[in-house]
PDB file of C-alpha atoms in Angstrom:
ATOM      1  CA  VAL A   1      78.693  98.168  97.724  1.00  0.00           C
ATOM      2  CA  GLY A   2      76.495  99.056 100.699  1.00  0.00           C
ATOM      3  CA  ILE A   3      78.701  98.250 103.375  1.00  0.00           C
ATOM      4  CA  LEU A   4      77.361  99.532 107.030  1.00  0.00           C
ATOM      5  CA  SER A   5      80.212 100.914 109.048  1.00  0.00           C
ATOM      6  CA  THR A   6      80.546 103.499 111.741  1.00  0.00           C
ATOM      7  CA  TYR A   7      80.475 107.079 110.502  1.00  0.00           C
ATOM      8  CA  HIS A   8      81.567 110.287 112.041  1.00  0.00           C
ATOM      9  CA  ASP A   9      79.760 113.483 110.700  1.00  0.00           C
ATOM     10  CA  LEU A  10      81.153 116.749 112.215  1.00  0.00           C
ATOM     11  CA  ASN A  11      77.679 118.187 111.819  1.00  0.00           C
ATOM     12  CA  PHE A  12      75.727 115.445 113.296  1.00  0.00           C
ATOM     13  CA  GLY A  13      78.284 113.449 115.620  1.00  0.00           C
ATOM     14  CA  GLY A  14      78.871 109.747 115.269  1.00  0.00           C
ATOM     15  CA  GLY A  15      76.491 106.824 114.243  1.00  0.00           C
ATOM     16  CA  TYR A  16      76.156 104.523 111.137  1.00  0.00           C
ATOM     17  CA  ALA A  17      76.210 104.943 107.614  1.00  0.00           C
ATOM     18  CA  ILE A  18      75.952 102.681 104.374  1.00  0.00           C
ATOM     19  CA  ILE A  19      78.658 103.599 101.840  1.00  0.00           C
ATOM     20  CA  SER A  20      80.285 101.903  99.040  1.00  0.00           C
ATOM     21  CA  GLY A  21      83.918 101.849  97.532  1.00  0.00           C
ATOM     22  CA  THR A  22      87.290 100.479  97.903  1.00  0.00           C
ATOM     23  CA  SER A  23      87.715 102.799 101.159  1.00  0.00           C
ATOM     24  CA  MET A  24      84.866 100.601 102.647  1.00  0.00           C
ATOM     25  CA  ALA A  25      86.153  97.229 101.458  1.00  0.00           C
ATOM     26  CA  ALA A  26      89.865  97.509 102.049  1.00  0.00           C
ATOM     27  CA  PRO A  27      89.818  97.290 105.969  1.00  0.00           C
ATOM     28  CA  PHE A  28      87.844  93.969 105.520  1.00  0.00           C
ATOM     29  CA  VAL A  29      90.309  92.532 103.197  1.00  0.00           C
ATOM     30  CA  SER A  30      93.000  93.904 105.284  1.00  0.00           C
ATOM     31  CA  GLY A  31      91.514  92.520 108.561  1.00  0.00           C
ATOM     32  CA  LEU A  32      91.281  88.967 106.705  1.00  0.00           C
ATOM     33  CA  VAL A  33      94.894  89.014 105.719  1.00  0.00           C
ATOM     34  CA  GLY A  34      95.686  89.684 109.447  1.00  0.00           C
ATOM     35  CA  LEU A  35      93.795  86.761 110.214  1.00  0.00           C
ATOM     36  CA  MET A  36      95.354  84.541 107.781  1.00  0.00           C
ATOM     37  CA  LEU A  37      98.842  85.641 109.105  1.00  0.00           C
ATOM     38  CA  SER A  38      97.706  84.734 112.484  1.00  0.00           C
ATOM     39  CA  VAL A  39      97.076  81.181 111.252  1.00  0.00           C
ATOM     40  CA  ASP A  40     100.215  80.892 109.116  1.00  0.00           C
ATOM     41  CA  PRO A  41     102.720  83.587 109.698  1.00  0.00           C
ATOM     42  CA  GLU A  42     104.951  81.888 106.886  1.00  0.00           C
ATOM     43  CA  LEU A  43     102.212  82.872 104.069  1.00  0.00           C
ATOM     44  CA  ASP A  44     104.118  84.576 101.139  1.00  0.00           C
ATOM     45  CA  PRO A  45     102.193  87.216  99.209  1.00  0.00           C
ATOM     46  CA  ASP A  46     101.315  84.828  96.095  1.00  0.00           C
ATOM     47  CA  LYS A  47      99.671  82.002  98.293  1.00  0.00           C
ATOM     48  CA  THR A  48      97.807  84.956 100.354  1.00  0.00           C
ATOM     49  CA  LEU A  49      96.377  86.200  96.935  1.00  0.00           C
ATOM     50  CA  GLU A  50      95.614  82.486  95.786  1.00  0.00           C
ATOM     51  CA  LEU A  51      93.612  81.716  99.195  1.00  0.00           C
ATOM     52  CA  LEU A  52      91.795  85.158  99.069  1.00  0.00           C
ATOM     53  CA  HIS A  53      90.798  84.445  95.236  1.00  0.00           C
ATOM     54  CA  THR A  54      89.768  81.032  95.622  1.00  0.00           C
ATOM     55  CA  ASN A  55      87.608  81.097  98.646  1.00  0.00           C
ATOM     56  CA  THR A  56      85.532  84.094  97.770  1.00  0.00           C
ATOM     57  CA  ASP A  57      81.498  83.825  97.303  1.00  0.00           C
ATOM     58  CA  ASP A  58      81.371  84.410  93.564  1.00  0.00           C
ATOM     59  CA  ARG A  59      79.076  87.103  92.463  1.00  0.00           C
ATOM     60  CA  GLY A  60      77.699  87.936  88.965  1.00  0.00           C
ATOM     61  CA  ASP A  61      79.360  85.765  86.058  1.00  0.00           C
ATOM     62  CA  ALA A  62      81.314  83.021  86.936  1.00  0.00           C
ATOM     63  CA  GLY A  63      84.856  83.440  87.914  1.00  0.00           C
ATOM     64  CA  PHE A  64      86.446  86.873  87.856  1.00  0.00           C
ATOM     65  CA  ASP A  65      84.691  89.554  86.168  1.00  0.00           C
ATOM     66  CA  PRO A  66      84.966  93.157  85.872  1.00  0.00           C
ATOM     67  CA  TYR A  67      82.139  94.217  87.872  1.00  0.00           C
ATOM     68  CA  PHE A  68      82.597  91.774  90.917  1.00  0.00           C
ATOM     69  CA  GLY A  69      86.281  90.877  90.612  1.00  0.00           C
ATOM     70  CA  TYR A  70      86.583  87.331  92.292  1.00  0.00           C
ATOM     71  CA  GLY A  71      83.690  87.875  94.383  1.00  0.00           C
ATOM     72  CA  ARG A  72      82.894  88.801  97.982  1.00  0.00           C
ATOM     73  CA  ILE A  73      85.500  87.567 100.722  1.00  0.00           C
ATOM     74  CA  ASN A  74      84.416  84.761 102.997  1.00  0.00           C
ATOM     75  CA  ALA A  75      86.466  85.076 106.068  1.00  0.00           C
ATOM     76  CA  TYR A  76      85.490  81.415 107.526  1.00  0.00           C
ATOM     77  CA  LYS A  77      86.351  79.539 104.055  1.00  0.00           C
ATOM     78  CA  THR A  78      89.437  81.498 103.768  1.00  0.00           C
ATOM     79  CA  ILE A  79      90.602  80.922 107.147  1.00  0.00           C
ATOM     80  CA  VAL A  80      90.009  77.174 106.997  1.00  0.00           C
ATOM     81  CA  ALA A  81      91.660  76.982 103.696  1.00  0.00           C
ATOM     82  CA  THR A  82      94.605  78.899 105.275  1.00  0.00           C
ATOM     83  CA  TYR A  83      94.667  76.203 107.935  1.00  0.00           C
ATOM     84  CA  ASP A  84      94.158  73.339 105.646  1.00  0.00           C
ATOM     85  CA  ARG A  85      95.791  74.648 102.391  1.00  0.00           C
ATOM     86  CA  THR A  86      92.662  73.550 100.695  1.00  0.00           C
ATOM     87  CA  VAL A  87      89.895  75.277  98.771  1.00  0.00           C
ATOM     88  CA  VAL A  88      86.854  74.908 100.970  1.00  0.00           C
ATOM     89  CA  ASN A  89      84.111  76.488  98.541  1.00  0.00           C
ATOM     90  CA  ASP A  90      81.433  74.013  99.387  1.00  0.00           C
ATOM     91  CA  ALA A  91      81.973  73.884 103.053  1.00  0.00           C
ATOM     92  CA  PRO A  92      79.402  75.426 105.173  1.00  0.00           C
ATOM     93  CA  ALA A  93      80.167  77.624 108.108  1.00  0.00           C
ATOM     94  CA  PRO A  94      79.255  76.393 111.568  1.00  0.00           C
ATOM     95  CA  VAL A  95      76.286  77.639 113.122  1.00  0.00           C
ATOM     96  CA  GLY A  96      77.233  81.168 114.737  1.00  0.00           C
ATOM     97  CA  ALA A  97      80.394  81.531 112.862  1.00  0.00           C
ATOM     98  CA  SER A  98      79.825  84.843 111.529  1.00  0.00           C
ATOM     99  CA  ALA A  99      82.038  86.169 114.456  1.00  0.00           C
ATOM    100  CA  VAL A 100      85.435  85.217 114.067  1.00  0.00           C
ATOM    101  CA  ALA A 101      86.111  84.589 117.592  1.00  0.00           C
ATOM    102  CA  LEU A 102      83.542  81.857 117.400  1.00  0.00           C
ATOM    103  CA  PHE A 103      85.507  79.580 115.117  1.00  0.00           C
ATOM    104  CA  MET A 104      89.247  80.810 115.332  1.00  0.00           C
ATOM    105  CA  PRO A 105      89.905  78.830 118.625  1.00  0.00           C
ATOM    106  CA  LEU A 106      88.825  75.688 116.567  1.00  0.00           C
ATOM    107  CA  VAL A 107      91.004  76.174 113.653  1.00  0.00           C
ATOM    108  CA  ARG A 108      93.865  77.058 115.883  1.00  0.00           C
ATOM    109  CA  SER A 109      93.480  74.171 118.621  1.00  0.00           C
ATOM    110  CA  THR A 110      93.974  71.681 116.214  1.00  0.00           C
ATOM    111  CA  LYS A 111      97.104  72.860 114.376  1.00  0.00           C
TER     112      LYS A 111
END
């Protein structure tokens, strides 16, 4: 809900828009799965889903619920968990880790 993204409008040209829906969320999840596979190319679909589900930021009722599902994906926690094969829900992200490029070298260089 309320995802800021680039937007092309034939009447007004390019820019940004805040839009909701699976069309907006799917690229983020797909990108995260791509990052996960770059850390561990041997990930199978079941383990990929487990890592995605267990490393979200829970929203709404505790656990899965019909409105928020498993929660909002958290790229940092999911990538660290993919590397370690552990759940890191309580691990804080390092300062500046909002950009993947800032923490991916740390994860990959120790493998």
